[in-house]
DNA sequence: CGTTTTTGAGATAACGTTATCTCAGCGCAA
DNA sequence: TTGCGCTGAGATAACGTTATCTCAAAAACG
């Protein structure tokens, strides 16, 4: 309450708190930090009061700089607006705050490898405690070398990949068993009696697509089902074109597997536009369940990749490496089917699709 | 190339660069910083080479601490996964990086005012250069006082609000003219001949909802149209319930205004489930256009709020306050109609909806 | 040629913390 | 009383930058 002679500019610091409480900066720091060494109860209270009186908010920049214990984590996603990545980002940011008391910085690489590199560097400028790559830009050779060089510099919690298997990038990865995912999607259709299947899958042929396809192929071959594949971009319009070409080649398809939520939207649109009903005429199974899939009409049946849990596992790994917390038991990350309304049983002699004639492929 | 005696731990610093280049730290800093004062070309090159040789990445923490020129901006959104906020976040993060060379930290308040406060504080710990509030948690009295107290501390670029008018919080705001938005949505239906309208709008009655309703009411009253309102949460299931209650009260409704993208999804679902066709039986106009609205079937007709542009304007304001750049000419932010396929003309003697009888309200 | 001005580069302090060191004061056993 | 350990609190240095000051050498001028 003593009148200040000089006008303070900038936010209050520990020095201000110490002066206000009439103690040394060290003591103020000890109290604020809630540190190991004990402080007299009276003093502690006095410092606390002083801190709130001057509205002290600790400076994380200085703290991190001095203590070398980062509280930022970087997350680079392929496309913020795609709920596939959105839900990862949501889970990780939430978990970072509530569980590790860290702050996650989400960067949107916009499916552009160049941007991924840029953000990588920028995040490292802030000395993030770890970096979670969920974009997959590294699936290109020339790019990967630069990324590897850049990330090898990061000395703290390290780099971690989720949703993808990083080819030739030596970092821990957290993602679903994609072969099993593919198999589950296939079996969902097989179980309902479908034997003529169209598959829409991502155009960039990475380990993920390959593994999923392997799973599907196995299941379909075992069951003696026919199928054909369209490689399209991860977007709704691209999927419309893709599903159209599939039906042009194989008009009697009764079941479609959509490689992503965006694709399933496009498939729904095209099917409806061509007078086909979901699921009465064509059943659709999506890969990757998102919350919004419930909002579709009909509700999408999809394989839940548990992206949120893999994201959290990645984060926990980083936190553990930083020594911030022990790696607790993680929940099961088996993929599972979330049944909506987009798959229906096919009975013997079920009606063929509108365009008749011609057998399904392979 | 001289052999190091001690093993370096941590990332390379300016000191390392300076040693490697055989210059002083000051000179190294000048080169790296690209500062005002000129450095001899030869030396400059030598330092550059040394920097890349030791893989130097500047430490933004130290820089910000010392120079007091923040390069972080905070953004708090109501719900990351809602494309309404997602598109704001995308625009702002992109703009921050490419235009102001700042890094935007997106925080998800998850529609929880408590979390908004928490993130506010946390962002300020990192001494963000500015804070963009896009969540609207401050629309509650008790909360606002604490928020005002917290944000008043922030000494730099300041606090700014987008998407909402902040009641009783004295900060600049950037958002659409919501009364005009409401009027435009109404007129889109009126122009197509609709005279019995159902309105779904956000349950929390803030300035935004009020302004939009005012616009709609004006337009409908002028045109002598009948309408009724359902207040629901910003979610698809809530909208299903809301639209059901509207049609229960007024079965002959031919046009519906959806207060958000999520609501329009729910409306589509309910209409389809009850055997009503969009747009043949019922036309739908959404408020707030999102990219994903194009993926719906049929494509949603909606009012584009230009959220991205308002977000960028908010960011530019902060950057200008920080003195990082002059506030350039901003693009027009008039809302405009984006026409999809969800509105159709009503002709004299148009068929009533399936459930018959009972006039629309008011 | 001497003096002033300009230029380029090194030395130093400071940003706000925290880790470490120091030391006074106290209790307790020899 | 002396010696020893313990506890609580202050002093100090350091984290990696940048702003400021200083100063030597080169350039410009009469």
PDB file of N, CA, C and O in Angstrom, chain B residues 90-142:
ATOM      1  N   UNK B  90      -8.912 -21.585 -38.658  1.00  0.00           N
ATOM      2  CA  UNK B  90      -8.057 -21.831 -39.810  1.00  0.00           C
ATOM      3  C   UNK B  90      -7.593 -20.513 -40.425  1.00  0.00           C
ATOM      4  O   UNK B  90      -6.407 -20.325 -40.701  1.00  0.00           O
ATOM      5  N   UNK B  91      -8.532 -19.610 -40.617  1.00  0.00           N
ATOM      6  CA  UNK B  91      -8.188 -18.340 -41.246  1.00  0.00           C
ATOM      7  C   UNK B  91      -7.169 -17.580 -40.402  1.00  0.00           C
ATOM      8  O   UNK B  91      -6.184 -17.052 -40.922  1.00  0.00           O
ATOM      9  N   UNK B  92      -7.399 -17.548 -39.106  1.00  0.00           N
ATOM     10  CA  UNK B  92      -6.513 -16.769 -38.250  1.00  0.00           C
ATOM     11  C   UNK B  92      -5.119 -17.378 -38.169  1.00  0.00           C
ATOM     12  O   UNK B  92      -4.115 -16.673 -38.275  1.00  0.00           O
ATOM     13  N   UNK B  93      -5.046 -18.683 -37.997  1.00  0.00           N
ATOM     14  CA  UNK B  93      -3.723 -19.301 -37.906  1.00  0.00           C
ATOM     15  C   UNK B  93      -2.954 -19.095 -39.201  1.00  0.00           C
ATOM     16  O   UNK B  93      -1.755 -18.799 -39.178  1.00  0.00           O
ATOM     17  N   UNK B  94      -3.669 -19.220 -40.312  1.00  0.00           N
ATOM     18  CA  UNK B  94      -2.998 -19.078 -41.602  1.00  0.00           C
ATOM     19  C   UNK B  94      -2.465 -17.653 -41.752  1.00  0.00           C
ATOM     20  O   UNK B  94      -1.301 -17.440 -42.075  1.00  0.00           O
ATOM     21  N   UNK B  95      -3.340 -16.715 -41.476  1.00  0.00           N
ATOM     22  CA  UNK B  95      -2.996 -15.301 -41.611  1.00  0.00           C
ATOM     23  C   UNK B  95      -1.860 -14.906 -40.664  1.00  0.00           C
ATOM     24  O   UNK B  95      -0.969 -14.140 -41.029  1.00  0.00           O
ATOM     25  N   UNK B  96      -1.917 -15.421 -39.461  1.00  0.00           N
ATOM     26  CA  UNK B  96      -0.889 -15.090 -38.475  1.00  0.00           C
ATOM     27  C   UNK B  96       0.475 -15.505 -38.998  1.00  0.00           C
ATOM     28  O   UNK B  96       1.440 -14.740 -38.929  1.00  0.00           O
ATOM     29  N   UNK B  97       0.535 -16.702 -39.527  1.00  0.00           N
ATOM     30  CA  UNK B  97       1.800 -17.224 -40.015  1.00  0.00           C
ATOM     31  C   UNK B  97       2.273 -16.470 -41.254  1.00  0.00           C
ATOM     32  O   UNK B  97       3.387 -15.963 -41.291  1.00  0.00           O
ATOM     33  N   UNK B  98       1.405 -16.399 -42.247  1.00  0.00           N
ATOM     34  CA  UNK B  98       1.854 -15.920 -43.549  1.00  0.00           C
ATOM     35  C   UNK B  98       1.985 -14.402 -43.583  1.00  0.00           C
ATOM     36  O   UNK B  98       2.822 -13.878 -44.302  1.00  0.00           O
ATOM     37  N   UNK B  99       1.177 -13.708 -42.823  1.00  0.00           N
ATOM     38  CA  UNK B  99       1.123 -12.270 -42.994  1.00  0.00           C
ATOM     39  C   UNK B  99       1.822 -11.511 -41.869  1.00  0.00           C
ATOM     40  O   UNK B  99       2.455 -10.489 -42.093  1.00  0.00           O
ATOM     41  N   UNK B 100       1.666 -12.007 -40.640  1.00  0.00           N
ATOM     42  CA  UNK B 100       2.253 -11.279 -39.527  1.00  0.00           C
ATOM     43  C   UNK B 100       3.427 -12.030 -38.914  1.00  0.00           C
ATOM     44  O   UNK B 100       3.972 -11.595 -37.907  1.00  0.00           O
ATOM     45  N   UNK B 101       3.782 -13.130 -39.514  1.00  0.00           N
ATOM     46  CA  UNK B 101       4.811 -14.027 -38.966  1.00  0.00           C
ATOM     47  C   UNK B 101       4.687 -14.150 -37.454  1.00  0.00           C
ATOM     48  O   UNK B 101       5.648 -14.000 -36.715  1.00  0.00           O
ATOM     49  N   UNK B 102       3.480 -14.436 -37.051  1.00  0.00           N
ATOM     50  CA  UNK B 102       3.225 -14.759 -35.649  1.00  0.00           C
ATOM     51  C   UNK B 102       2.678 -16.186 -35.593  1.00  0.00           C
ATOM     52  O   UNK B 102       2.347 -16.781 -36.615  1.00  0.00           O
ATOM     53  N   UNK B 103       2.624 -16.702 -34.398  1.00  0.00           N
ATOM     54  CA  UNK B 103       2.101 -18.048 -34.228  1.00  0.00           C
ATOM     55  C   UNK B 103       0.833 -17.963 -33.395  1.00  0.00           C
ATOM     56  O   UNK B 103       0.846 -17.447 -32.279  1.00  0.00           O
ATOM     57  N   UNK B 104      -0.265 -18.434 -33.964  1.00  0.00           N
ATOM     58  CA  UNK B 104      -1.542 -18.374 -33.243  1.00  0.00           C
ATOM     59  C   UNK B 104      -1.733 -19.657 -32.438  1.00  0.00           C
ATOM     60  O   UNK B 104      -1.547 -20.751 -32.944  1.00  0.00           O
ATOM     61  N   UNK B 105      -2.073 -19.489 -31.191  1.00  0.00           N
ATOM     62  CA  UNK B 105      -2.338 -20.633 -30.326  1.00  0.00           C
ATOM     63  C   UNK B 105      -3.848 -20.755 -30.139  1.00  0.00           C
ATOM     64  O   UNK B 105      -4.475 -19.878 -29.556  1.00  0.00           O
ATOM     65  N   UNK B 106      -4.382 -21.833 -30.672  1.00  0.00           N
ATOM     66  CA  UNK B 106      -5.836 -22.015 -30.618  1.00  0.00           C
ATOM     67  C   UNK B 106      -6.205 -22.800 -29.365  1.00  0.00           C
ATOM     68  O   UNK B 106      -5.662 -23.870 -29.104  1.00  0.00           O
ATOM     69  N   UNK B 107      -7.098 -22.249 -28.586  1.00  0.00           N
ATOM     70  CA  UNK B 107      -7.565 -22.945 -27.390  1.00  0.00           C
ATOM     71  C   UNK B 107      -9.057 -23.230 -27.504  1.00  0.00           C
ATOM     72  O   UNK B 107      -9.829 -22.387 -27.953  1.00  0.00           O
ATOM     73  N   UNK B 108      -9.422 -24.403 -27.082  1.00  0.00           N
ATOM     74  CA  UNK B 108     -10.795 -24.860 -27.211  1.00  0.00           C
ATOM     75  C   UNK B 108     -11.501 -24.766 -25.864  1.00  0.00           C
ATOM     76  O   UNK B 108     -11.267 -25.574 -24.983  1.00  0.00           O
ATOM     77  N   UNK B 109     -12.368 -23.777 -25.719  1.00  0.00           N
ATOM     78  CA  UNK B 109     -13.016 -23.587 -24.422  1.00  0.00           C
ATOM     79  C   UNK B 109     -14.181 -24.550 -24.223  1.00  0.00           C
ATOM     80  O   UNK B 109     -14.734 -24.651 -23.115  1.00  0.00           O
ATOM     81  N   UNK B 110     -14.526 -25.230 -25.327  1.00  0.00           N
ATOM     82  CA  UNK B 110     -15.509 -26.305 -25.192  1.00  0.00           C
ATOM     83  C   UNK B 110     -16.817 -25.781 -24.595  1.00  0.00           C
ATOM     84  O   UNK B 110     -17.472 -26.477 -23.822  1.00  0.00           O
ATOM     85  N   UNK B 111     -17.144 -24.569 -24.943  1.00  0.00           N
ATOM     86  CA  UNK B 111     -18.376 -23.897 -24.485  1.00  0.00           C
ATOM     87  C   UNK B 111     -18.452 -23.793 -22.960  1.00  0.00           C
ATOM     88  O   UNK B 111     -19.527 -23.670 -22.385  1.00  0.00           O
ATOM     89  N   UNK B 112     -17.301 -23.848 -22.323  1.00  0.00           N
ATOM     90  CA  UNK B 112     -17.269 -23.794 -20.855  1.00  0.00           C
ATOM     91  C   UNK B 112     -16.566 -22.507 -20.411  1.00  0.00           C
ATOM     92  O   UNK B 112     -15.362 -22.366 -20.575  1.00  0.00           O
ATOM     93  N   UNK B 113     -17.306 -21.566 -19.865  1.00  0.00           N
ATOM     94  CA  UNK B 113     -16.730 -20.273 -19.458  1.00  0.00           C
ATOM     95  C   UNK B 113     -15.538 -20.445 -18.522  1.00  0.00           C
ATOM     96  O   UNK B 113     -14.576 -19.673 -18.588  1.00  0.00           O
ATOM     97  N   UNK B 114     -15.606 -21.449 -17.691  1.00  0.00           N
ATOM     98  CA  UNK B 114     -14.502 -21.690 -16.760  1.00  0.00           C
ATOM     99  C   UNK B 114     -13.208 -21.962 -17.513  1.00  0.00           C
ATOM    100  O   UNK B 114     -12.136 -21.452 -17.159  1.00  0.00           O
ATOM    101  N   UNK B 115     -13.338 -22.775 -18.557  1.00  0.00           N
ATOM    102  CA  UNK B 115     -12.166 -23.097 -19.367  1.00  0.00           C
ATOM    103  C   UNK B 115     -11.648 -21.865 -20.099  1.00  0.00           C
ATOM    104  O   UNK B 115     -10.443 -21.711 -20.277  1.00  0.00           O
ATOM    105  N   UNK B 116     -12.563 -21.021 -20.503  1.00  0.00           N
ATOM    106  CA  UNK B 116     -12.143 -19.804 -21.187  1.00  0.00           C
ATOM    107  C   UNK B 116     -11.214 -18.991 -20.287  1.00  0.00           C
ATOM    108  O   UNK B 116     -10.159 -18.525 -20.710  1.00  0.00           O
ATOM    109  N   UNK B 117     -11.598 -18.859 -19.041  1.00  0.00           N
ATOM    110  CA  UNK B 117     -10.772 -18.133 -18.085  1.00  0.00           C
ATOM    111  C   UNK B 117      -9.410 -18.789 -17.922  1.00  0.00           C
ATOM    112  O   UNK B 117      -8.372 -18.120 -17.913  1.00  0.00           O
ATOM    113  N   UNK B 118      -9.429 -20.095 -17.782  1.00  0.00           N
ATOM    114  CA  UNK B 118      -8.201 -20.858 -17.586  1.00  0.00           C
ATOM    115  C   UNK B 118      -7.230 -20.603 -18.744  1.00  0.00           C
ATOM    116  O   UNK B 118      -6.047 -20.329 -18.537  1.00  0.00           O
ATOM    117  N   UNK B 119      -7.766 -20.695 -19.955  1.00  0.00           N
ATOM    118  CA  UNK B 119      -6.914 -20.504 -21.126  1.00  0.00           C
ATOM    119  C   UNK B 119      -6.445 -19.064 -21.236  1.00  0.00           C
ATOM    120  O   UNK B 119      -5.321 -18.800 -21.649  1.00  0.00           O
ATOM    121  N   UNK B 120      -7.311 -18.156 -20.861  1.00  0.00           N
ATOM    122  CA  UNK B 120      -6.942 -16.751 -20.842  1.00  0.00           C
ATOM    123  C   UNK B 120      -5.671 -16.553 -20.026  1.00  0.00           C
ATOM    124  O   UNK B 120      -4.709 -15.941 -20.462  1.00  0.00           O
ATOM    125  N   UNK B 121      -5.721 -17.083 -18.836  1.00  0.00           N
ATOM    126  CA  UNK B 121      -4.602 -16.937 -17.931  1.00  0.00           C
ATOM    127  C   UNK B 121      -3.359 -17.614 -18.483  1.00  0.00           C
ATOM    128  O   UNK B 121      -2.265 -17.063 -18.474  1.00  0.00           O
ATOM    129  N   UNK B 122      -3.546 -18.813 -18.996  1.00  0.00           N
ATOM    130  CA  UNK B 122      -2.429 -19.587 -19.487  1.00  0.00           C
ATOM    131  C   UNK B 122      -1.765 -18.898 -20.674  1.00  0.00           C
ATOM    132  O   UNK B 122      -0.535 -18.848 -20.799  1.00  0.00           O
ATOM    133  N   UNK B 123      -2.589 -18.352 -21.530  1.00  0.00           N
ATOM    134  CA  UNK B 123      -2.034 -17.648 -22.688  1.00  0.00           C
ATOM    135  C   UNK B 123      -1.265 -16.423 -22.232  1.00  0.00           C
ATOM    136  O   UNK B 123      -0.212 -16.094 -22.781  1.00  0.00           O
ATOM    137  N   UNK B 124      -1.788 -15.766 -21.227  1.00  0.00           N
ATOM    138  CA  UNK B 124      -1.092 -14.590 -20.741  1.00  0.00           C
ATOM    139  C   UNK B 124       0.220 -14.960 -20.064  1.00  0.00           C
ATOM    140  O   UNK B 124       1.182 -14.184 -20.067  1.00  0.00           O
ATOM    141  N   UNK B 125       0.289 -16.145 -19.485  1.00  0.00           N
ATOM    142  CA  UNK B 125       1.570 -16.611 -18.952  1.00  0.00           C
ATOM    143  C   UNK B 125       2.632 -16.607 -20.054  1.00  0.00           C
ATOM    144  O   UNK B 125       3.796 -16.337 -19.790  1.00  0.00           O
ATOM    145  N   UNK B 126       2.191 -16.913 -21.259  1.00  0.00           N
ATOM    146  CA  UNK B 126       3.144 -16.910 -22.366  1.00  0.00           C
ATOM    147  C   UNK B 126       3.291 -15.530 -22.971  1.00  0.00           C
ATOM    148  O   UNK B 126       3.931 -15.347 -23.991  1.00  0.00           O
ATOM    149  N   UNK B 127       2.651 -14.535 -22.353  1.00  0.00           N
ATOM    150  CA  UNK B 127       2.747 -13.146 -22.787  1.00  0.00           C
ATOM    151  C   UNK B 127       2.422 -13.018 -24.271  1.00  0.00           C
ATOM    152  O   UNK B 127       3.181 -12.440 -25.053  1.00  0.00           O
ATOM    153  N   UNK B 128       1.254 -13.568 -24.633  1.00  0.00           N
ATOM    154  CA  UNK B 128       0.792 -13.432 -26.007  1.00  0.00           C
ATOM    155  C   UNK B 128       0.662 -11.959 -26.359  1.00  0.00           C
ATOM    156  O   UNK B 128       0.367 -11.121 -25.502  1.00  0.00           O
ATOM    157  N   UNK B 129       0.887 -11.679 -27.619  1.00  0.00           N
ATOM    158  CA  UNK B 129       0.809 -10.298 -28.067  1.00  0.00           C
ATOM    159  C   UNK B 129      -0.614  -9.798 -28.172  1.00  0.00           C
ATOM    160  O   UNK B 129      -0.864  -8.609 -28.309  1.00  0.00           O
ATOM    161  N   UNK B 130      -1.549 -10.723 -28.119  1.00  0.00           N
ATOM    162  CA  UNK B 130      -2.949 -10.340 -28.204  1.00  0.00           C
ATOM    163  C   UNK B 130      -3.821 -11.554 -27.972  1.00  0.00           C
ATOM    164  O   UNK B 130      -3.339 -12.685 -27.979  1.00  0.00           O
ATOM    165  N   UNK B 131      -5.075 -11.300 -27.762  1.00  0.00           N
ATOM    166  CA  UNK B 131      -5.985 -12.395 -27.452  1.00  0.00           C
ATOM    167  C   UNK B 131      -7.277 -12.172 -28.219  1.00  0.00           C
ATOM    168  O   UNK B 131      -7.897 -11.110 -28.109  1.00  0.00           O
ATOM    169  N   UNK B 132      -7.645 -13.157 -28.983  1.00  0.00           N
ATOM    170  CA  UNK B 132      -8.897 -13.063 -29.733  1.00  0.00           C
ATOM    171  C   UNK B 132      -9.913 -13.996 -29.087  1.00  0.00           C
ATOM    172  O   UNK B 132      -9.708 -15.218 -29.045  1.00  0.00           O
ATOM    173  N   UNK B 133     -10.952 -13.426 -28.583  1.00  0.00           N
ATOM    174  CA  UNK B 133     -11.992 -14.231 -27.948  1.00  0.00           C
ATOM    175  C   UNK B 133     -13.086 -14.499 -28.962  1.00  0.00           C
ATOM    176  O   UNK B 133     -13.713 -13.576 -29.481  1.00  0.00           O
ATOM    177  N   UNK B 134     -13.309 -15.764 -29.252  1.00  0.00           N
ATOM    178  CA  UNK B 134     -14.365 -16.111 -30.200  1.00  0.00           C
ATOM    179  C   UNK B 134     -15.311 -17.118 -29.568  1.00  0.00           C
ATOM    180  O   UNK B 134     -16.006 -17.844 -30.251  1.00  0.00           O
ATOM    181  N   UNK B 135     -15.287 -17.151 -28.260  1.00  0.00           N
ATOM    182  CA  UNK B 135     -16.071 -18.186 -27.601  1.00  0.00           C
ATOM    183  C   UNK B 135     -17.407 -17.710 -27.084  1.00  0.00           C
ATOM    184  O   UNK B 135     -18.408 -18.399 -27.220  1.00  0.00           O
ATOM    185  N   UNK B 136     -17.432 -16.544 -26.530  1.00  0.00           N
ATOM    186  CA  UNK B 136     -18.691 -16.021 -26.045  1.00  0.00           C
ATOM    187  C   UNK B 136     -19.053 -16.473 -24.648  1.00  0.00           C
ATOM    188  O   UNK B 136     -20.180 -16.304 -24.224  1.00  0.00           O
ATOM    189  N   UNK B 137     -18.085 -17.024 -23.936  1.00  0.00           N
ATOM    190  CA  UNK B 137     -18.369 -17.410 -22.563  1.00  0.00           C
ATOM    191  C   UNK B 137     -18.628 -16.193 -21.687  1.00  0.00           C
ATOM    192  O   UNK B 137     -19.294 -16.272 -20.659  1.00  0.00           O
ATOM    193  N   UNK B 138     -18.122 -15.059 -22.177  1.00  0.00           N
ATOM    194  CA  UNK B 138     -18.236 -13.836 -21.379  1.00  0.00           C
ATOM    195  C   UNK B 138     -19.654 -13.301 -21.362  1.00  0.00           C
ATOM    196  O   UNK B 138     -19.898 -12.240 -20.795  1.00  0.00           O
ATOM    197  N   UNK B 139     -20.558 -14.036 -21.972  1.00  0.00           N
ATOM    198  CA  UNK B 139     -21.913 -13.518 -21.976  1.00  0.00           C
ATOM    199  C   UNK B 139     -22.640 -13.804 -20.666  1.00  0.00           C
ATOM    200  O   UNK B 139     -23.848 -13.668 -20.572  1.00  0.00           O
ATOM    201  N   UNK B 140     -21.891 -14.218 -19.678  1.00  0.00           N
ATOM    202  CA  UNK B 140     -22.511 -14.440 -18.373  1.00  0.00           C
ATOM    203  C   UNK B 140     -21.914 -13.470 -17.365  1.00  0.00           C
ATOM    204  O   UNK B 140     -20.701 -13.318 -17.281  1.00  0.00           O
ATOM    205  N   UNK B 141     -22.783 -12.879 -16.577  1.00  0.00           N
ATOM    206  CA  UNK B 141     -22.369 -11.753 -15.747  1.00  0.00           C
ATOM    207  C   UNK B 141     -21.211 -12.041 -14.811  1.00  0.00           C
ATOM    208  O   UNK B 141     -20.193 -11.366 -14.843  1.00  0.00           O
ATOM    209  N   UNK B 142     -21.348 -13.036 -13.995  1.00  0.00           N
ATOM    210  CA  UNK B 142     -20.327 -13.314 -12.980  1.00  0.00           C
ATOM    211  C   UNK B 142     -18.980 -13.581 -13.632  1.00  0.00           C
ATOM    212  O   UNK B 142     -17.948 -13.161 -13.153  1.00  0.00           O
TER     213      UNK B 142
END
